[in-house]
Amino acid sequence: MDITVKTSAKTEMLDITRPITEAVEKEGVRDGACLVYVPHTTAAVTINEAADPEVARDILVALDRMVPGDAPFRHAEGNSPAHVKASLLGASALIAVNNGRLALGTWQGVFFCEFDGPRTRKVQLKFL
Ligand code: ZN
């Protein structure tokens, strides 16, 4: 099952917990896991605090400090910072499903991380 994500900024973290939760319910998964996979080289997925939106913002600020845009990158497309950030966070997350529910902690949410937007992106879900 695919989720379509429309991003609206160059870098952005979008909370996609709700569509994943709905997909788990629709598929009738009771016990197992949900693989969230991002088939892109300049986007990622991560699990972190969703209660305070400043946390996602701070992660983007920290990534900007870690991956300076003026580093001597060689990739001619000019979006090397986006590629590096995508690899730092990773292309997949595996979330346990217990009794039909994502086993996320109280403060956790699943975020699609855009690093070279705005674009229309796909997120693949596999139920294991
Ligand atoms: Zn590139």
Coordinates of N, CA, C and O and ligand atoms in Angstrom, one line a residue:
M1 N 0.8 -1.2 0.0 CA 0.0 0.0 0.0 C 0.9 1.2 0.0 O 1.9 1.3 0.7
D2 N 0.5 2.2 -0.8 CA 1.3 3.5 -0.9 C 0.5 4.6 -0.3 O -0.7 4.7 -0.3
I3 N 1.3 5.5 0.3 CA 0.7 6.8 0.8 C 1.4 7.8 0.0 O 2.6 7.8 -0.3
T4 N 0.6 8.8 -0.5 CA 1.1 9.9 -1.2 C 1.3 11.1 -0.3 O 0.4 11.4 0.5
V5 N 2.5 11.7 -0.3 CA 2.8 12.8 0.5 C 3.2 14.0 -0.3 O 4.1 13.9 -1.2
K6 N 2.5 15.1 -0.1 CA 2.8 16.3 -0.8 C 3.5 17.3 0.2 O 2.9 17.7 1.2
T7 N 4.8 17.6 -0.2 CA 5.5 18.5 0.7 C 5.4 19.9 0.2 O 5.2 20.1 -1.0
S8 N 5.6 20.9 1.0 CA 5.4 22.3 0.6 C 6.6 23.2 0.9 O 6.5 24.4 0.7
A9 N 7.7 22.6 1.3 CA 8.9 23.4 1.5 C 10.2 22.6 1.1 O 10.1 21.4 0.8
K10 N 11.3 23.3 1.1 CA 12.6 22.7 0.7 C 12.9 21.5 1.7 O 13.2 20.4 1.3
T11 N 12.8 21.9 3.0 CA 13.0 20.8 4.0 C 11.8 20.9 5.0 O 11.3 22.0 5.3
E12 N 11.3 19.7 5.4 CA 10.1 19.7 6.1 C 9.9 18.3 6.8 O 10.4 17.3 6.2
M13 N 9.4 18.3 7.9 CA 9.0 17.0 8.6 C 7.5 16.9 8.7 O 6.9 17.7 9.4
L14 N 6.9 16.0 8.0 CA 5.4 15.8 8.0 C 5.0 14.6 8.8 O 5.5 13.5 8.6
D15 N 4.1 14.9 9.8 CA 3.6 13.8 10.6 C 2.7 12.9 9.8 O 1.6 13.3 9.3
I16 N 3.1 11.6 9.5 CA 2.3 10.7 8.7 C 1.7 9.6 9.6 O 1.4 8.5 9.1
T17 N 1.7 9.8 10.9 CA 1.2 8.7 11.8 C -0.3 8.4 11.5 O -0.6 7.2 11.4
R18 N -1.1 9.4 11.2 CA -2.5 9.1 11.0 C -2.8 8.2 9.8 O -3.5 7.2 9.9
P19 N -2.2 8.5 8.6 CA -2.5 7.6 7.4 C -1.9 6.2 7.6 O -2.5 5.2 7.1
I20 N -0.8 6.1 8.4 CA -0.3 4.8 8.7 C -1.2 4.0 9.6 O -1.5 2.8 9.4
T21 N -1.7 4.7 10.6 CA -2.7 4.1 11.6 C -3.9 3.6 10.8 O -4.4 2.5 11.0
E22 N -4.4 4.4 9.9 CA -5.6 4.1 9.1 C -5.3 2.9 8.2 O -6.2 2.0 8.0
A23 N -4.1 2.8 7.7 CA -3.7 1.7 6.8 C -3.7 0.4 7.6 O -4.1 -0.7 7.1
V24 N -3.2 0.4 8.8 CA -3.1 -0.7 9.7 C -4.5 -1.2 10.0 O -4.8 -2.4 9.9
E25 N -5.4 -0.3 10.2 CA -6.8 -0.7 10.5 C -7.5 -1.3 9.3 O -8.2 -2.3 9.4
K26 N -7.2 -0.6 8.1 CA -7.9 -1.1 6.9 C -7.4 -2.5 6.5 O -8.2 -3.3 6.0
E27 N -6.1 -2.8 6.8 CA -5.6 -4.1 6.4 C -5.9 -5.1 7.4 O -5.8 -6.3 7.2
G28 N -6.4 -4.7 8.6 CA -6.8 -5.7 9.6 C -5.7 -6.4 10.3 O -5.8 -7.5 10.8
V29 N -4.5 -5.7 10.3 CA -3.4 -6.3 11.0 C -3.6 -6.3 12.5 O -4.0 -5.3 13.1
R30 N -3.4 -7.5 13.1 CA -3.6 -7.6 14.5 C -2.3 -7.6 15.3 O -2.1 -6.8 16.2
D31 N -1.4 -8.6 14.9 CA -0.1 -8.6 15.6 C 0.9 -8.8 14.5 O 0.8 -9.8 13.7
G32 N 1.9 -8.0 14.5 CA 3.0 -8.1 13.5 C 3.8 -6.8 13.5 O 4.1 -6.3 14.5
A33 N 4.0 -6.3 12.3 CA 4.8 -5.1 12.1 C 4.4 -4.4 10.9 O 3.9 -5.0 9.9
C34 N 4.6 -3.1 10.9 CA 4.4 -2.2 9.7 C 5.7 -1.7 9.3 O 6.3 -0.9 10.0
L35 N 6.1 -2.0 8.0 CA 7.3 -1.5 7.5 C 6.9 -0.2 6.7 O 6.1 -0.2 5.9
V36 N 7.6 0.9 7.1 CA 7.4 2.2 6.4 C 8.6 2.4 5.6 O 9.7 2.6 6.2
Y37 N 8.5 2.5 4.3 CA 9.6 2.6 3.4 C 9.5 3.7 2.4 O 8.5 3.9 1.8
V38 N 10.6 4.5 2.4 CA 10.6 5.7 1.5 C 11.5 5.5 0.3 O 12.8 5.4 0.5
P39 N 11.0 5.3 -0.9 CA 11.8 5.0 -2.0 C 12.4 6.2 -2.7 O 12.2 6.4 -4.0
H40 N 13.0 7.1 -2.0 CA 13.6 8.3 -2.5 C 15.0 8.5 -1.9 O 15.3 8.0 -0.9
T41 N 15.8 9.2 -2.7 CA 17.2 9.4 -2.2 C 17.4 10.8 -1.5 O 18.5 11.0 -1.0
T42 N 16.4 11.6 -1.5 CA 16.5 12.9 -0.8 C 15.4 13.1 0.2 O 15.0 14.3 0.4
A43 N 14.8 12.0 0.6 CA 13.8 12.1 1.7 C 14.0 10.9 2.6 O 14.8 9.9 2.3
A44 N 13.4 10.9 3.8 CA 13.7 9.9 4.8 C 12.4 9.7 5.7 O 11.4 10.4 5.5
V45 N 12.5 8.7 6.6 CA 11.5 8.6 7.6 C 12.1 8.4 8.9 O 13.2 7.9 9.0
T46 N 11.5 9.0 9.9 CA 12.0 8.9 11.3 C 10.9 8.9 12.3 O 9.8 9.4 12.0
I47 N 11.1 8.3 13.4 CA 10.1 8.3 14.5 C 10.7 9.2 15.6 O 11.8 9.1 16.1
N48 N 9.9 10.2 16.0 CA 10.3 11.1 17.1 C 9.1 11.8 17.7 O 8.0 11.4 17.4
E49 N 9.3 12.7 18.6 CA 8.2 13.4 19.3 C 7.3 14.1 18.4 O 7.7 14.9 17.6
A50 N 6.0 13.8 18.5 CA 5.0 14.5 17.7 C 4.1 15.5 18.5 O 3.4 16.2 17.9
A51 N 4.3 15.4 19.8 CA 3.4 16.3 20.7 C 3.8 17.8 20.5 O 3.0 18.6 20.4
D52 N 5.1 18.0 20.6 CA 5.6 19.4 20.4 C 6.2 19.6 19.1 O 7.3 19.0 18.8
P53 N 5.6 20.4 18.2 CA 6.1 20.5 16.8 C 7.5 21.2 16.8 O 8.2 21.1 15.8
E54 N 7.9 21.8 17.9 CA 9.3 22.4 17.9 C 10.4 21.3 17.8 O 11.5 21.6 17.4
V55 N 10.1 20.1 18.2 CA 11.1 19.0 18.2 C 11.5 18.7 16.7 O 12.6 18.7 16.4
A56 N 10.5 18.6 15.9 CA 10.7 18.3 14.5 C 11.5 19.5 13.9 O 12.5 19.3 13.1
R57 N 11.1 20.7 14.2 CA 11.9 21.9 13.8 C 13.3 21.9 14.2 O 14.2 22.2 13.5
D58 N 13.5 21.5 15.5 CA 14.9 21.5 16.0 C 15.7 20.4 15.3 O 16.9 20.6 15.1
I59 N 15.1 19.3 14.9 CA 15.8 18.2 14.2 C 16.3 18.8 12.9 O 17.5 18.6 12.5
L60 N 15.5 19.6 12.2 CA 15.9 20.2 10.9 C 17.0 21.2 11.1 O 17.9 21.3 10.3
V61 N 16.9 22.0 12.2 CA 18.0 22.9 12.5 C 19.3 22.2 12.7 O 20.3 22.6 12.2
A62 N 19.2 21.1 13.5 CA 20.5 20.4 13.8 C 21.0 19.7 12.5 O 22.3 19.8 12.3
L63 N 20.2 19.2 11.7 CA 20.7 18.6 10.4 C 21.3 19.7 9.5 O 22.3 19.4 8.9
D64 N 20.8 20.9 9.5 CA 21.4 22.0 8.8 C 22.8 22.3 9.3 O 23.7 22.5 8.5
R65 N 23.0 22.2 10.6 CA 24.3 22.5 11.2 C 25.3 21.3 10.9 O 26.4 21.5 10.7
M66 N 24.7 20.1 10.9 CA 25.6 18.9 10.6 C 26.0 18.8 9.2 O 27.1 18.3 8.9
V67 N 25.1 19.3 8.3 CA 25.4 19.1 6.8 C 25.4 20.5 6.2 O 24.4 21.0 5.6
P68 N 26.5 21.2 6.2 CA 26.6 22.6 5.7 C 26.4 22.6 4.2 O 27.0 21.8 3.5
G69 N 25.6 23.5 3.8 CA 25.3 23.7 2.3 C 26.5 24.1 1.5 O 26.5 23.9 0.3
D70 N 27.5 24.7 2.2 CA 28.7 25.2 1.4 C 29.9 24.3 1.5 O 31.0 24.6 1.2
A71 N 29.6 23.0 1.9 CA 30.7 22.0 1.9 C 31.1 21.7 0.5 O 30.3 21.9 -0.5
P72 N 32.4 21.2 0.3 CA 32.8 21.0 -1.1 C 32.3 19.7 -1.7 O 33.0 18.8 -2.1
F73 N 31.0 19.7 -1.9 CA 30.3 18.5 -2.5 C 30.6 18.5 -4.0 O 30.7 19.5 -4.6
R74 N 30.5 17.3 -4.6 CA 30.9 17.1 -6.0 C 29.7 16.7 -6.9 O 29.8 16.9 -8.1
H75 N 28.6 16.2 -6.3 CA 27.5 15.8 -7.0 C 26.9 17.0 -7.8 O 26.5 18.0 -7.2
A76 N 26.8 16.8 -9.1 CA 26.6 18.0 -10.0 C 25.1 18.5 -9.9 O 24.8 19.6 -10.3
E77 N 24.2 17.7 -9.4 CA 22.8 18.1 -9.3 C 22.6 19.2 -8.2 O 21.6 19.9 -8.3
G78 N 23.6 19.4 -7.3 CA 23.6 20.5 -6.4 C 22.7 20.2 -5.1 O 22.5 21.1 -4.3
N79 N 22.2 19.0 -5.0 CA 21.4 18.7 -3.8 C 22.1 17.7 -2.9 O 21.4 16.9 -2.2
S80 N 23.4 17.7 -2.8 CA 24.1 16.8 -1.9 C 23.7 16.9 -0.4 O 23.6 15.8 0.2
P81 N 23.4 18.1 0.1 CA 23.0 18.1 1.5 C 21.7 17.2 1.7 O 21.6 16.6 2.7
A82 N 20.8 17.3 0.7 CA 19.6 16.5 0.8 C 19.9 15.0 0.8 O 19.3 14.2 1.6
H83 N 20.8 14.6 0.0 CA 21.2 13.1 -0.1 C 21.8 12.7 1.3 O 21.5 11.6 1.8
V84 N 22.7 13.6 1.8 CA 23.4 13.2 3.1 C 22.4 13.1 4.2 O 22.4 12.2 5.0
K85 N 21.5 14.1 4.3 CA 20.5 14.1 5.4 C 19.6 12.9 5.3 O 19.2 12.3 6.3
A86 N 19.2 12.5 4.0 CA 18.4 11.3 3.9 C 19.1 10.1 4.4 O 18.4 9.2 5.0
S87 N 20.4 10.0 4.1 CA 21.1 8.8 4.6 C 21.3 8.8 6.1 O 21.3 7.8 6.8
L88 N 21.4 10.0 6.7 CA 21.6 10.1 8.2 C 20.3 9.6 8.9 O 20.4 8.9 9.9
L89 N 19.1 9.9 8.3 CA 17.9 9.5 9.0 C 17.4 8.1 8.5 O 16.8 7.4 9.3
G90 N 17.7 7.7 7.3 CA 17.3 6.4 6.8 C 16.0 6.3 6.0 O 15.2 7.2 6.1
A91 N 15.9 5.3 5.2 CA 14.8 5.1 4.3 C 13.7 4.3 4.8 O 12.7 4.1 4.1
S92 N 13.8 3.8 6.0 CA 12.7 2.9 6.5 C 12.6 3.0 8.1 O 13.5 3.3 8.8
A93 N 11.4 2.6 8.5 CA 11.1 2.4 9.9 C 10.2 1.2 10.1 O 9.4 1.0 9.2
L94 N 10.5 0.4 11.1 CA 9.7 -0.8 11.3 C 9.0 -0.6 12.7 O 9.6 -0.4 13.7
I95 N 7.7 -0.7 12.6 CA 6.9 -0.4 13.8 C 6.1 -1.6 14.2 O 5.3 -2.1 13.4
A96 N 6.2 -2.0 15.5 CA 5.4 -3.2 15.9 C 3.9 -2.8 15.9 O 3.5 -1.7 16.1
V97 N 3.1 -3.8 15.6 CA 1.6 -3.7 15.7 C 1.2 -4.7 16.7 O 1.4 -5.9 16.6
N98 N 0.5 -4.2 17.8 CA 0.0 -5.0 18.9 C -1.5 -4.8 19.0 O -2.0 -3.7 19.1
N99 N -2.2 -5.9 18.9 CA -3.7 -5.9 19.0 C -4.3 -4.8 18.1 O -5.2 -4.1 18.5
G100 N -3.8 -4.8 16.9 CA -4.4 -3.9 15.9 C -3.9 -2.5 15.9 O -4.4 -1.6 15.2
R101 N -3.0 -2.2 16.8 CA -2.6 -0.8 17.0 C -1.0 -0.6 16.8 O -0.3 -1.5 17.3
L102 N -0.6 0.5 16.2 CA 0.8 0.8 16.2 C 1.3 0.9 17.6 O 0.7 1.6 18.4
A103 N 2.5 0.2 17.9 CA 3.0 0.3 19.2 C 3.9 1.5 19.5 O 5.0 1.3 20.0
L104 N 3.4 2.6 19.1 CA 4.1 3.9 19.3 C 4.0 4.3 20.8 O 3.0 4.1 21.4
G105 N 5.1 4.9 21.3 CA 5.0 5.5 22.6 C 4.1 6.7 22.6 O 3.8 7.2 21.6
T106 N 3.8 7.1 23.8 CA 2.9 8.2 24.0 C 3.2 9.5 23.2 O 2.4 10.1 22.6
W107 N 4.5 9.8 23.1 CA 4.9 11.0 22.5 C 5.4 10.8 21.1 O 5.8 11.7 20.4
Q108 N 5.5 9.5 20.6 CA 6.1 9.2 19.3 C 5.1 9.5 18.2 O 3.9 9.2 18.3
G109 N 5.7 9.9 17.0 CA 4.9 10.0 15.8 C 5.9 9.6 14.7 O 7.1 9.6 14.9
V110 N 5.3 9.3 13.5 CA 6.1 8.9 12.4 C 6.2 10.1 11.4 O 5.1 10.6 11.1
F111 N 7.4 10.5 11.0 CA 7.6 11.7 10.2 C 8.2 11.3 8.9 O 9.2 10.6 8.8
F112 N 7.5 11.8 7.8 CA 8.2 11.8 6.5 C 9.1 13.1 6.5 O 8.6 14.2 6.8
C113 N 10.3 12.9 6.1 CA 11.3 14.0 6.1 C 11.7 14.3 4.7 O 12.3 13.6 4.0
E114 N 11.3 15.5 4.3 CA 11.6 16.1 3.0 C 12.9 16.9 3.1 O 13.0 17.7 4.0
F115 N 13.8 16.6 2.2 CA 15.0 17.4 2.2 C 15.3 18.1 0.8 O 16.3 18.8 0.7
D116 N 14.5 17.9 -0.2 CA 14.6 18.5 -1.5 C 13.3 18.8 -2.1 O 13.0 18.5 -3.3
G117 N 12.4 19.5 -1.3 CA 11.1 19.7 -1.8 C 11.0 21.1 -2.4 O 12.0 21.8 -2.6
P118 N 9.7 21.6 -2.6 CA 8.5 20.8 -2.5 C 8.3 19.8 -3.6 O 8.7 20.0 -4.8
R119 N 7.8 18.6 -3.3 CA 7.5 17.6 -4.3 C 6.3 16.7 -3.8 O 5.9 16.8 -2.7
T120 N 5.9 15.9 -4.7 CA 4.9 14.8 -4.4 C 5.7 13.5 -4.2 O 6.5 13.2 -5.1
R121 N 5.6 12.9 -3.1 CA 6.4 11.7 -2.8 C 5.5 10.5 -2.5 O 4.3 10.7 -2.2
K122 N 6.1 9.3 -2.5 CA 5.4 8.1 -2.1 C 6.1 7.5 -0.9 O 7.3 7.6 -0.7
V123 N 5.3 6.9 -0.1 CA 5.7 6.1 1.1 C 5.1 4.8 0.9 O 3.9 4.7 0.7
Q124 N 5.9 3.7 0.9 CA 5.3 2.3 0.8 C 5.1 1.7 2.2 O 6.0 1.9 3.1
L125 N 4.0 1.1 2.4 CA 3.7 0.4 3.6 C 3.7 -1.1 3.3 O 3.0 -1.5 2.4
K126 N 4.3 -1.9 4.1 CA 4.2 -3.4 4.0 C 3.9 -3.9 5.4 O 4.5 -3.5 6.4
F127 N 2.9 -4.8 5.4 CA 2.5 -5.4 6.7 C 3.1 -6.8 6.9 O 2.9 -7.7 6.0
L128 N 3.8 -7.0 7.9 CA 4.6 -8.2 8.1 C 4.0 -9.0 9.2 O 3.4 -8.5 10.2
Ligands
ZN1 ZN 21.0 14.5 -6.4

